[in-house]
Coordinates of C-alpha atoms and ligand atoms in Angstrom, one line a residue:
X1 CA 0.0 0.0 0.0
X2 CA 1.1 3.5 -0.9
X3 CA 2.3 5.4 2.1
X4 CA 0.9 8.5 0.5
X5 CA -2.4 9.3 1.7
X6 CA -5.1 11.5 2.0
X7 CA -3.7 13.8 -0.6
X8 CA -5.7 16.8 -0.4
X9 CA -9.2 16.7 -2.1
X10 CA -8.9 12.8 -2.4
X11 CA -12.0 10.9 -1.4
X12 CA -12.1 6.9 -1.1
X13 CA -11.6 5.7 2.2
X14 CA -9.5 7.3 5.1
X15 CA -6.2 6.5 3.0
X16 CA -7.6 8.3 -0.2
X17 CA -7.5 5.0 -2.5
X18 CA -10.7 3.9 -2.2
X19 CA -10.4 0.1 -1.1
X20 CA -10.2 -1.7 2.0
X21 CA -6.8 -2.8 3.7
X22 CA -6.4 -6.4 4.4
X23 CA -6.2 -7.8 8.2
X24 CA -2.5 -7.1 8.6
X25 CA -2.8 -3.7 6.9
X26 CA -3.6 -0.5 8.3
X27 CA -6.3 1.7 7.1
X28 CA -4.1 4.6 7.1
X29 CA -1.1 3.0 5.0
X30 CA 2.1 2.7 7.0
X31 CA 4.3 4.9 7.3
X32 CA 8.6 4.4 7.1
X33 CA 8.6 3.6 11.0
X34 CA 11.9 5.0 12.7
X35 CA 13.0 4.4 16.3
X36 CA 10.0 3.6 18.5
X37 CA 9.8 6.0 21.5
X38 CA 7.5 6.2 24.8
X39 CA 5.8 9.4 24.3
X40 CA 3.1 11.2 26.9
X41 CA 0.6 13.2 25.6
X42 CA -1.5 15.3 28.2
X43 CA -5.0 16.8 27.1
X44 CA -6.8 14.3 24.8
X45 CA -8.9 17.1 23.1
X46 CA -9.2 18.5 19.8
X47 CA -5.3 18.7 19.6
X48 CA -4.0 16.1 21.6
X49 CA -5.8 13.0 20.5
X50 CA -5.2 13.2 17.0
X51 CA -1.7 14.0 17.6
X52 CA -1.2 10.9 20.3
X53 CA -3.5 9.0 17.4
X54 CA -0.5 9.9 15.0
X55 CA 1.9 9.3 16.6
X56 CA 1.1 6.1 17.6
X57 CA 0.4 5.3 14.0
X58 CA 3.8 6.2 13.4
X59 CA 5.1 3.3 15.4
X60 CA 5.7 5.1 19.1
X61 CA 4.5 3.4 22.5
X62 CA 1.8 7.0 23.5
X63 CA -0.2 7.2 27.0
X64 CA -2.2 9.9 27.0
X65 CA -3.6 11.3 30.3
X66 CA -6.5 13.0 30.6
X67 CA -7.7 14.9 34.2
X68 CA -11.4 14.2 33.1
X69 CA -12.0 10.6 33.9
X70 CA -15.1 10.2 32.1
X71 CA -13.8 11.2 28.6
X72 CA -10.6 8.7 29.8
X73 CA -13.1 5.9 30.2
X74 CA -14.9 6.3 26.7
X75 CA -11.4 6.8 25.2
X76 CA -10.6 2.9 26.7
X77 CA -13.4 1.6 24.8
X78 CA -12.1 2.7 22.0
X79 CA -14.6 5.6 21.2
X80 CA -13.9 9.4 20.4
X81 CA -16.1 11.8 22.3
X82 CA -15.7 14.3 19.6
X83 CA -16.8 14.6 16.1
X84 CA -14.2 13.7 13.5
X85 CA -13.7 11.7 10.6
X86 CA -11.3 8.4 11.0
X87 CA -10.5 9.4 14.4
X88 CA -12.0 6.7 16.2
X89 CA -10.7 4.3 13.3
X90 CA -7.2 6.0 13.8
X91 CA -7.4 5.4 17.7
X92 CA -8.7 1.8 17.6
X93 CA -5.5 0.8 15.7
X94 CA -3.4 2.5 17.4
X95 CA -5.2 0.8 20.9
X96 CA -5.5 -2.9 19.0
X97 CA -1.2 -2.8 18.2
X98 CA -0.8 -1.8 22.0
X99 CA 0.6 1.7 21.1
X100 CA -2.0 3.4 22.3
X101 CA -3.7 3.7 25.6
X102 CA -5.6 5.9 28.1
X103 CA -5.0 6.9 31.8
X104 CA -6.5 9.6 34.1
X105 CA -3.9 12.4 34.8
X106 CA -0.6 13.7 33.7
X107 CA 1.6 12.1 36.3
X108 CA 0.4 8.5 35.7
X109 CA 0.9 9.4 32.0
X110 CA 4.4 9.8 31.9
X111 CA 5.8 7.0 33.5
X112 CA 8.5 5.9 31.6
X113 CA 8.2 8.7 28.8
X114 CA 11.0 10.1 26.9
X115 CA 8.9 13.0 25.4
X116 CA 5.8 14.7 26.9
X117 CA 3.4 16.4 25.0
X118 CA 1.3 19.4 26.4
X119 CA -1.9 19.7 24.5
X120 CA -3.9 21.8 27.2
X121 CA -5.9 24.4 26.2
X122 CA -5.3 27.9 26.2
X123 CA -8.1 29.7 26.7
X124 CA -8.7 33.5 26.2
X125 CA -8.3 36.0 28.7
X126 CA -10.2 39.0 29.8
X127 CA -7.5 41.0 28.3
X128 CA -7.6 39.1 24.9
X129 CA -3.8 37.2 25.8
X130 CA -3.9 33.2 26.1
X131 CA -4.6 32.4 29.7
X132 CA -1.1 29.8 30.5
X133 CA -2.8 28.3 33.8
X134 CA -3.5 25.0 32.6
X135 CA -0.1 24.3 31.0
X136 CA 1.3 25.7 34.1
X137 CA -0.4 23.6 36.5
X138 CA 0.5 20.7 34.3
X139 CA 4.2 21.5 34.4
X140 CA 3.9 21.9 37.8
X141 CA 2.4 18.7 38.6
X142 CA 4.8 16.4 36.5
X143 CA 7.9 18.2 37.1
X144 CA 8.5 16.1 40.7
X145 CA 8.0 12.5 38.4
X146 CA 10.0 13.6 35.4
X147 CA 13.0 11.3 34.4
X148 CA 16.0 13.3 33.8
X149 CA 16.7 14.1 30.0
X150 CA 12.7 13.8 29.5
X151 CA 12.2 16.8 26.3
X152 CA 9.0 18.4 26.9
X153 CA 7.3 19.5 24.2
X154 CA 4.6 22.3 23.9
X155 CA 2.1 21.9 21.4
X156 CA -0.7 24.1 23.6
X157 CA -0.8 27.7 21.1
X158 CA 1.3 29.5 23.9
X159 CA 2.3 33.3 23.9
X160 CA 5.8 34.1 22.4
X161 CA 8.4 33.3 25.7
X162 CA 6.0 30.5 26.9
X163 CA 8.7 27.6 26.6
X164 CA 10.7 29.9 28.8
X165 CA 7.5 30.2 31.4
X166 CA 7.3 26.0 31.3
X167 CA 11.3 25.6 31.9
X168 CA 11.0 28.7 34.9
X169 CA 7.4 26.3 36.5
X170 CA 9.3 23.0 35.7
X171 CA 12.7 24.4 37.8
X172 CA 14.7 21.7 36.1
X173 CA 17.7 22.0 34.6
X174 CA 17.9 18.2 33.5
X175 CA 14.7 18.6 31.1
X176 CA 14.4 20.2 27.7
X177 CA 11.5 22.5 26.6
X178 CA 10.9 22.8 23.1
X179 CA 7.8 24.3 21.1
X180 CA 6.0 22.1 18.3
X181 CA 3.0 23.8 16.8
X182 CA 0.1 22.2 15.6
X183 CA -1.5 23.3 12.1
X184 CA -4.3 20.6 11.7
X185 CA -7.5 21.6 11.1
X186 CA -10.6 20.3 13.0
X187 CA -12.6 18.1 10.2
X188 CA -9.4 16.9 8.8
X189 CA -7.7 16.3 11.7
X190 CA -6.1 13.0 10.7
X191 CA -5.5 13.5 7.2
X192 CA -3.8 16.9 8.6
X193 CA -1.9 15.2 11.0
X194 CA -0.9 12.6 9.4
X195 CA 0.3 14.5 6.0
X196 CA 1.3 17.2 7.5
X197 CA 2.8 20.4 5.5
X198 CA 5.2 20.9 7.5
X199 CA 6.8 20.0 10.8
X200 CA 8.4 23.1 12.7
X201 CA 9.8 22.5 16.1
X202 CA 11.7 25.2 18.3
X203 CA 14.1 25.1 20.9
X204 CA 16.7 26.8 23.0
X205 CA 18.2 23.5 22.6
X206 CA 18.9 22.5 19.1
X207 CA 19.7 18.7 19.6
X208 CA 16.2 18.3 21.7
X209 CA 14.6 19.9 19.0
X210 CA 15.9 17.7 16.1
X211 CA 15.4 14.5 18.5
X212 CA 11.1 16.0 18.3
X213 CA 11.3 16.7 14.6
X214 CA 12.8 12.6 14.5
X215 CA 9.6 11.5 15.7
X216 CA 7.6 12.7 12.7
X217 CA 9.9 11.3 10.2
X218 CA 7.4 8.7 9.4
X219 CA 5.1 11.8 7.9
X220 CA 8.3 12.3 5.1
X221 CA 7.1 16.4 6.2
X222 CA 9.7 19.2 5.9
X223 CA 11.1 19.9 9.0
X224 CA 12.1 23.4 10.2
X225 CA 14.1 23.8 13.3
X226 CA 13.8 26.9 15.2
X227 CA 14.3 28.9 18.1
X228 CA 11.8 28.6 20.7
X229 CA 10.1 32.5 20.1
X230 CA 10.5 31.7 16.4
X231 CA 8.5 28.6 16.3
X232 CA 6.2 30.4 18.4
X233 CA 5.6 32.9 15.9
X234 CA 5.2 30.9 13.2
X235 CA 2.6 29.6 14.3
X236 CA 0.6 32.7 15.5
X237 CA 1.6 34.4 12.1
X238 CA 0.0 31.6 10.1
X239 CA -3.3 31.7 11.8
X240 CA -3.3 35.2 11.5
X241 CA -2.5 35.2 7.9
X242 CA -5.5 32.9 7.2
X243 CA -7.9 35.2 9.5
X244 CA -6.7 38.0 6.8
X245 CA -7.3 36.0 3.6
X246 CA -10.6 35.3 5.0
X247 CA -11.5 39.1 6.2
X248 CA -10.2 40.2 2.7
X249 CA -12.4 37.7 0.9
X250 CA -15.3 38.5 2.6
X251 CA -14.9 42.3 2.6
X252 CA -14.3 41.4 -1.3
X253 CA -17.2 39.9 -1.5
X254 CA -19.0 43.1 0.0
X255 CA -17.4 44.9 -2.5
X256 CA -18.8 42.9 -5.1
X257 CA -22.4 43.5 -3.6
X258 CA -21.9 47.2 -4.0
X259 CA -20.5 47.0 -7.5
X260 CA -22.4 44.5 -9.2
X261 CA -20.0 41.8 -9.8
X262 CA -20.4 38.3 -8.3
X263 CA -17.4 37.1 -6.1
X264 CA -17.6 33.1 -7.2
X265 CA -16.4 34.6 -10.7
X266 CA -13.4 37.0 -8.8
X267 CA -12.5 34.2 -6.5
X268 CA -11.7 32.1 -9.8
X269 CA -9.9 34.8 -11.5
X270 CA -8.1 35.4 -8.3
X271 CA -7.2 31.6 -7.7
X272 CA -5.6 30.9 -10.7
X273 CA -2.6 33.1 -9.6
X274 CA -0.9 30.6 -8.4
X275 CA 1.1 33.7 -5.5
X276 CA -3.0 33.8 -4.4
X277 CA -4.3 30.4 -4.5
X278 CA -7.8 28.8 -3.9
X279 CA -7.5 28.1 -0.6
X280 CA -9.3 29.9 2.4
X281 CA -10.6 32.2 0.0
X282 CA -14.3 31.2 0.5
X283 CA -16.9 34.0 2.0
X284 CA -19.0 33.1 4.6
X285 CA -20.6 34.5 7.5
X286 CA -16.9 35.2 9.4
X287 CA -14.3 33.2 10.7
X288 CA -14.7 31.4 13.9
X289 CA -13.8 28.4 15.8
X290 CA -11.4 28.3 18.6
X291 CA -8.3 29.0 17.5
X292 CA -8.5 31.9 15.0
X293 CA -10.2 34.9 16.8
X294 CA -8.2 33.5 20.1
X295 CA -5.0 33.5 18.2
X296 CA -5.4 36.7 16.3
X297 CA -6.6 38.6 19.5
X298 CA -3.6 36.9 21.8
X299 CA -1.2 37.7 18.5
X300 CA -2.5 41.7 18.9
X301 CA -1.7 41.2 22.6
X302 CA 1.8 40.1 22.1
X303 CA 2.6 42.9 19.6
X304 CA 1.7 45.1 21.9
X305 CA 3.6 44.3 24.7
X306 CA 5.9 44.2 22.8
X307 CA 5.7 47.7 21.6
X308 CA 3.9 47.5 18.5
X309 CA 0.9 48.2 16.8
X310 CA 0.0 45.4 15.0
X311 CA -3.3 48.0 13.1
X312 CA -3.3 45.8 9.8
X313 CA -4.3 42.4 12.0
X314 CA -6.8 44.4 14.3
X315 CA -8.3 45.4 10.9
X316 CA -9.1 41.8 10.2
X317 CA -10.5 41.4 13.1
X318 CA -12.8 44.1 13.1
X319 CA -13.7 43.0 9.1
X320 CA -14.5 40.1 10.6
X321 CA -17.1 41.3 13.7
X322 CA -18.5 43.4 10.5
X323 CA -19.2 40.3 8.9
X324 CA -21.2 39.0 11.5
X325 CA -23.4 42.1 11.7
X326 CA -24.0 42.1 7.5
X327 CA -25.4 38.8 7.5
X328 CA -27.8 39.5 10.2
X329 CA -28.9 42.7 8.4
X330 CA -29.3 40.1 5.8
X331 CA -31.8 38.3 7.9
X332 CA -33.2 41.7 8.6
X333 CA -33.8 42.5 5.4
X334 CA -35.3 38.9 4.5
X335 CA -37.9 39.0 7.2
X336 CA -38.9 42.0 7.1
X337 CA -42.0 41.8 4.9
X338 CA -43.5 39.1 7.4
X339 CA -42.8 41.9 10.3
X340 CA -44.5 45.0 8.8
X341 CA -47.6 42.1 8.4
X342 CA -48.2 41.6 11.4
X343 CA -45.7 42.4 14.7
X344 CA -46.0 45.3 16.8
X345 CA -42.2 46.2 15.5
X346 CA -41.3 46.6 19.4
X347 CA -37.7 44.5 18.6
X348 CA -35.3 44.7 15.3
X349 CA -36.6 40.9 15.1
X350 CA -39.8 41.0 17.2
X351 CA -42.3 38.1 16.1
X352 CA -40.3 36.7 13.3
X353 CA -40.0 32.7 13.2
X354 CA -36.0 32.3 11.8
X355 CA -34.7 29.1 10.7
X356 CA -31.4 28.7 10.9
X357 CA -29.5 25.3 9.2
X358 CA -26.2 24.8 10.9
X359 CA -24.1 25.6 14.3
X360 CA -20.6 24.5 14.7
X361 CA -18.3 26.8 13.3
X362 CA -17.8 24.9 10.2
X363 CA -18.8 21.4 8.6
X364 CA -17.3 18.1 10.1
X365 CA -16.6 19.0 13.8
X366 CA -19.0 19.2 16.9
X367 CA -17.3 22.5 18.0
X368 CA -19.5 25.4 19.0
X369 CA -16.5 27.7 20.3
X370 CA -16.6 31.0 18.8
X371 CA -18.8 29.7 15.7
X372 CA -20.2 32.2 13.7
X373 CA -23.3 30.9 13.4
X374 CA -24.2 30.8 17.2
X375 CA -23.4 34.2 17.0
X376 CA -25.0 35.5 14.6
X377 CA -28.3 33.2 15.6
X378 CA -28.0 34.3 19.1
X379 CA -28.2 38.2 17.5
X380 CA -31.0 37.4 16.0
X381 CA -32.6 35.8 18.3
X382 CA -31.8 39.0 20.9
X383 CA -33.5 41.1 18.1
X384 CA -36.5 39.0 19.2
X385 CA -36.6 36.1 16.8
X386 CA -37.7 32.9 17.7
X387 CA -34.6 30.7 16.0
X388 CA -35.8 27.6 14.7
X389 CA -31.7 26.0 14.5
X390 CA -31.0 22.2 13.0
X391 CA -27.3 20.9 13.3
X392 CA -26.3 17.8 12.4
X393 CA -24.4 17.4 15.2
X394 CA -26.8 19.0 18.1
X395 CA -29.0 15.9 19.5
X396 CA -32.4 16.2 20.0
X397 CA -33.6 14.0 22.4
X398 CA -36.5 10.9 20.7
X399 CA -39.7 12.6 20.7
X400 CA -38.7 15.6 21.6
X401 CA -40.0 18.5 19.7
X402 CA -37.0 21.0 20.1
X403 CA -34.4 21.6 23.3
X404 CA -32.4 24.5 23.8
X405 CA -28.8 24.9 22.5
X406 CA -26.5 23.6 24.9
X407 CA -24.5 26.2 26.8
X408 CA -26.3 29.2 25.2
X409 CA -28.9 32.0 26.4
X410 CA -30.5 34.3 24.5
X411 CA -29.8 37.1 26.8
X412 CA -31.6 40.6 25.4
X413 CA -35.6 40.4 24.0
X414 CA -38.0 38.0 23.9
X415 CA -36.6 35.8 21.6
X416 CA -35.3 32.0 22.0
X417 CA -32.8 29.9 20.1
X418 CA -33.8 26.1 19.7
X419 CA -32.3 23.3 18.0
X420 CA -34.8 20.9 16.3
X421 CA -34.2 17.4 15.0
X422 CA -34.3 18.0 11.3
X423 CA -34.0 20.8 8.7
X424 CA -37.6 20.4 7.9
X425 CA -39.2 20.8 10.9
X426 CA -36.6 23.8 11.5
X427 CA -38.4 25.8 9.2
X428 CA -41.9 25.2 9.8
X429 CA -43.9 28.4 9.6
X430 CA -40.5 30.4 9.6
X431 CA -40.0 33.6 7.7
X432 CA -36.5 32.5 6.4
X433 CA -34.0 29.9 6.4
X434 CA -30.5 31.0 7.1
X435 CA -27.8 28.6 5.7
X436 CA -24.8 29.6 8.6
X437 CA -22.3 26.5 8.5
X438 CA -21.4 24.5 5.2
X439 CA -22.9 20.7 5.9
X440 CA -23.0 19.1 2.7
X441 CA -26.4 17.6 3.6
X442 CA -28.6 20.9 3.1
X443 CA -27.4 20.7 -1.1
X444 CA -29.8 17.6 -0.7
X445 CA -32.7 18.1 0.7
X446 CA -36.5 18.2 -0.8
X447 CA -36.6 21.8 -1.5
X448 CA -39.9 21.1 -2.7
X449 CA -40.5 20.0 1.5
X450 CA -38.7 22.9 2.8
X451 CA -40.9 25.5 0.1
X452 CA -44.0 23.8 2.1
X453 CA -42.6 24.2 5.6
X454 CA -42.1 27.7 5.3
X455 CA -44.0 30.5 5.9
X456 CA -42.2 32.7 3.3
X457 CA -39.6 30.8 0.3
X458 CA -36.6 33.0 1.5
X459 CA -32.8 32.2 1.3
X460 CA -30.3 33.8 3.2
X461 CA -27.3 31.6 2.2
X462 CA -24.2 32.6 4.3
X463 CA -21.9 30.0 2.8
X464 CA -23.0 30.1 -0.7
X465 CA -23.8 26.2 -0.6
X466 CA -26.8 26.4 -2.8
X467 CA -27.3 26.7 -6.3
X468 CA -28.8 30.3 -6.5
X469 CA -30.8 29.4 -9.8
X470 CA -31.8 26.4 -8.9
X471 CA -33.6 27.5 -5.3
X472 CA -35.1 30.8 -7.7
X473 CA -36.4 28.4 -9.9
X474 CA -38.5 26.5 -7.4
X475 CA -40.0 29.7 -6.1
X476 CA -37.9 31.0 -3.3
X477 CA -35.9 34.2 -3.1
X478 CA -31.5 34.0 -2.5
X479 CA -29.7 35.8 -0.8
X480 CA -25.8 34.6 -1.0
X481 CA -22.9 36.3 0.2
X482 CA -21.4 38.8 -2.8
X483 CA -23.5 36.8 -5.4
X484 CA -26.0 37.9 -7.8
Ligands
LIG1 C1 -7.3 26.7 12.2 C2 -6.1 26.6 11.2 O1 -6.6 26.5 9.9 C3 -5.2 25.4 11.5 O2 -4.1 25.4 10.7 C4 -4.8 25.5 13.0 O3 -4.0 24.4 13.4 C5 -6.0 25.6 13.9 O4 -6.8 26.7 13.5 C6 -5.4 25.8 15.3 O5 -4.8 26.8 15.6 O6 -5.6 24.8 16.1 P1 -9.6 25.4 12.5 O7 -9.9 26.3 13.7 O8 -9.9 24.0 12.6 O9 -8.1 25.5 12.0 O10 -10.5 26.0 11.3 P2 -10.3 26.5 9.8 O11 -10.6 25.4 8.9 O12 -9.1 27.2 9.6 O13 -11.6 27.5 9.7 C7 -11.6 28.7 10.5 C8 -12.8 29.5 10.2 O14 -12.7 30.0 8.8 C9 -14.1 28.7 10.2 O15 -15.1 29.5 10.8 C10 -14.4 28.5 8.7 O16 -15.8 28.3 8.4 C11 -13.9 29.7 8.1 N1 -13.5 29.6 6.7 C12 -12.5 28.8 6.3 C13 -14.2 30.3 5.7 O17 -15.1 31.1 6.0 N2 -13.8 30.2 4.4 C14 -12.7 29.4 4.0 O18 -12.4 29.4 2.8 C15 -12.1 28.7 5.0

C-alpha cells in the first residue's frame, strides 16, 4: 500500500485509494517507521488526540492522560467523544497494536516517557492574551516525576516566551522545553496530522529539538528547526495570515455586492494566480472556531507588549465582527415583509419565526467555540426572533419536539434559540432559512418540502452552498454572500 495518503481533495476511504486494507494492513497506509519512542501526551482534546492517534500510528509506544476521567473511560473503549472523521478508526489501531492507551492524569501518564506532549488548552483571557494556567499547572504537577533528560514539548498555542514560562514552572535543569506547533485543522484532523505540510519544532536547545522533529519522520514532512520565540511565531503568524485571507475575501465579497460583480467569478480569477491560490478564499458568515479569533486577539496582545501596533491584523478582526453584523442585516432584510404584516415592531426581530441550518463553526466538527453561526443566531434571536436551529451534530432527544442549544442564552428580547431534530421541521412556519455552517447535507434536501414548511420561500445563504438558480427556480428568493 502507498504510504501516500489522504492527498488533499482525495476521497475513497480514510487512505484516499478507495479500497479496503487487508487484516495485517492498516487503514491509514504505514508509514517508514523509525525508532520507537514512549511518548506522553497530556489533554486528549481537539489537539492532543489526534496528535497521540498519530503518533502512535507512526510506530511510538503513547499514553495519553486526561484529568477528566469520564472522557478517559470512553477513550478505553475505543470511542472518540468528539466529532471527526477516522478518528476513532485512527485510535482503535493505534489501541489494538498496543501503542496506544488511556489513563487519568498527567503524572500517571508519563511513566517511563521520553517526550511529553502538552496539549492543554489555552483559553482566552479578559485581556484578549492566552490564559497559561493550565499548561502551568501541568508543568507543575509532573515536574516532581520527570525522568532526567525527558524533552517536553509544547504543542498548547502558547504566547511568544511560553517555553521559557514552562522551563522557569518546571525548575529543572535536566529537562528540555521545546515548542511544536500544531497546524491541523478540525474536520481533517487525521488526514492533517498525518500528511502534515510541515513540521516546525523550536528550541533553545537544538539537539532536543531535532530529537522531536525525529519523531515525525514517518510523515516524510519538511522539518524546520527553530528557536523557541521563532517557532512560536510561526505559528501565531500563520493563523493570523488565514484570518486575513478570510477578512479580505469577505470584505471582497462586499465589494462585489456594491458593484455589481459576483465574487464566485473574482475568487476564480483570483485563484488561478498561483502567488494567491484557492485556498481559504471562501466567503462566509466570518471566521470562527477556537483558534482563530483567540490567536489573532492573543497575537494583537503580544505585539503590543511588545511595543507594537500590529493596526493591519486588528483590521481583520474588526472585518470580521462586521461580517457578522451584515449577515444578520441580511436576515433583517429577508424578514422584514413578514414583520410590517403583522408584529407590533417593538424589537429589530420581534415576532419573526428564523430558521437557521447549521451551528458549529464549520462542517465536520462538533465545536461550538466561537462559531459564527451561534453568534450570529444568538443576534438574531436577541432582536426578538424565535430561532428555529438544526445541526447535524446537536441531539435532539427521541420525541422531543425542540431543546435548547447547549450552553447558550439568548440574553436581550424576547426571543429563543432552539435546536430541532431535522432541517424540515426547523423551518416550519419560519419567515427565512439562514444557511450559517457549510454541511453538505442541506445541497440535498426536498426543497420542494422545505418551500411547504415555510412560511415565506426565502434564502439567506451565508456560505453560498446552494445553487442560487436552482432555489429561484423553485419559487424562493436568494440571498448569498457577494453573489447575484
Ligand atoms: C485553524 C487553522 O486552519 C489550523 O491550521 C490551525 O492548526 C488551527 O486553527 C489551530 O490553531 O488549532 P480550524 O480552527 O480547525 O483551524 O478552522 P479552519 O478550517 O481554519 O476555519 C476557520 C474559520 O474560517 C471557520 O469559521 C471556517 O468556516 C472559516 N473559513 C475557512 C471560511 O469562512 N472560508 C474558507 O475558505 C475557509
Amino acid at each position: 500500500m502507498s504510504s501516500t495518503l489522504f492527498a488533499h481533495g482525495e476521497h475513497g476511504g480514510p487512505d484516499g485509494s478507495g479500497r479496503s486494507s487487508g487484516p495485517n494492513e492498516s487503514a491509514f497506509g504505514s508509514p517508514r517507521i523509525g525508532p520507537v519512542h514512549t511518548i506522553a501526551v497530556i489533554g486528549v482534546g481537539y489537539v492532543g488526540l489526534p496528535t497521540a492517534a498519530t503518533l502512535a500510528h507512526l510506530g511510538h509506544r503513547v499514553t495519553c492522560g486526561d484529568a477528566d476521567p469520564a472522557k478517559v473511560a470512553v477513550l478505553q473503549q475505543g470511542h472518540v467523544p468528539i466529532v471527526e472523521e477516522h478518528l476513532e478508526d485512527l485510535v482503535r489501531e493505534g489501541q489494538a497494536a498496543g501503542n496506544l492507551s488511556f489513563v487519568v492524569g498527567a503524572t500517571a501518564a508519563i511513566q517511563g516517557a521520553e517526550f511529553v506532549f502538552l496539549c492543554v488548552p489555552t483559553p482566552q483571557g479578559d485581556d484578549g492574551s492566552a490564559d497559561l494556567s493550565y499548561v502551568e499547572a501541568v508543568a507543575a504537577e509532573i515536574s516532581p516525576h520527570l525522568a532526567a533528560g525527558t524533552v517536553i514539548v509544547n504543542k498548547s498555542t502558547v504566547p511568544v516566551g511560553s517555553t521559557l514560562v514552562v522551563e522557569r514552572v518546571l525548575g529543572r535543569t535536566d529537562i528540555q522545553v521545546v515548542s511544536n506547533p500544531e497546524f491541523l485543522r478540525e474536520g481533517t484532523a487525521v488526514p492533517d496530522s498525518l500528511h502534515p505540510e510541515r513540521i516546525v519544532v523550536g528550541g533553545d536547545d537544538q539537539a532536543a529539538a531535532a530529537r522531536v522533529g525525529e519523531l515525525f519522520a514517518g510523515t516524510q514532512a519538511p522539518l524546520l528547526i527553530t528557536d523557541a520565540a521563532t517557532a512560536e511565531t510561526i505559528k501565531y503568524a500563520s493563523n493570523a495570515f488565514l484570518a486575513t485571507k478570510l477578512s479580505f475575501v469577505n470584505a471582497v465579497a462586499s465589494l462585489c455586492e456594491a458593484v455589481g460583480a459576483d465574487v464566485r467569478d473574482v475568487i476564480l480569477g483570483l485563484g488561478y494566480d498561483r502567488r494567491i491560490g484557492f485556498e481559504y478564499l471562501k466567503p462566509g458568515p466570518g471566521w470562527g472556531g477556537s483558534c482563530l479569533p483567540k490567536d489573532t486577539r492573543a497575537l494583537v496582545h503580544i505585539a503590543e507588549q511588545a511595543g507594537y501596533d500590529f493596526s493591519f491584523l486588528k483590521g481583520a478582526i474588526a472585518t470580521n465582527e462586521e461580517q457578522f453584523e451584515r449577515v444578520v442585516t441580511k436576515v433583517r432584510t429577508a424578514v422584514a415583509p413578514t414583520l410590517a404584516a403583522g408584529t407590533d415592531g417593538g424589537g429589530d426581530f420581534t415576532g419573526a419565526v428564523v430558521a437557521v441550518w447549521g451551528l458549529t463553526f464549520k462542517a465536520g466538527t462538533d465545536d461550538l467555540r466561537n462559531s459564527p453561526a451561534v453568534e450570529i443566531a444568538l443576534r438574531v434571536a436577541e432582536g426578538g426572533a424565535e430561532v428555529r436551529a438544526y445541526d447535524p451534530t446537536v441531539k435532539v432527544p427521541e420525541g422531543a419536539r425542540s431543546v435548547p442549544v447547549p450552553g447558550f442564552d439568548v440574553v436581550d428580547g424576547d426571543g429563543s434559540l432552539l435546536a430541532y431534530p431535522d432541517a424540515y421541521t426547523a423551518c416550519l412556519g419560519a419567515s427565512a432559512v439562514v444557511v450559517l455552517t457549510e454541511w453538505d447535507e442541506f445541497r440535498w434536501l426536498d426543497f420542494t418540502k422545505v418551500h411547504d414548511a415555510l412560511a415565506a420561500p426565502v434564502f439567506v445563504d451565508a456560505r453560498n452552498l446552494l445553487d442560487p438558480a436552482q432555489v429561484r427556480r423553485l419559487g424562493f428568493s436568494y440571498e448569498g454572500i457577494g453573489r447575484r
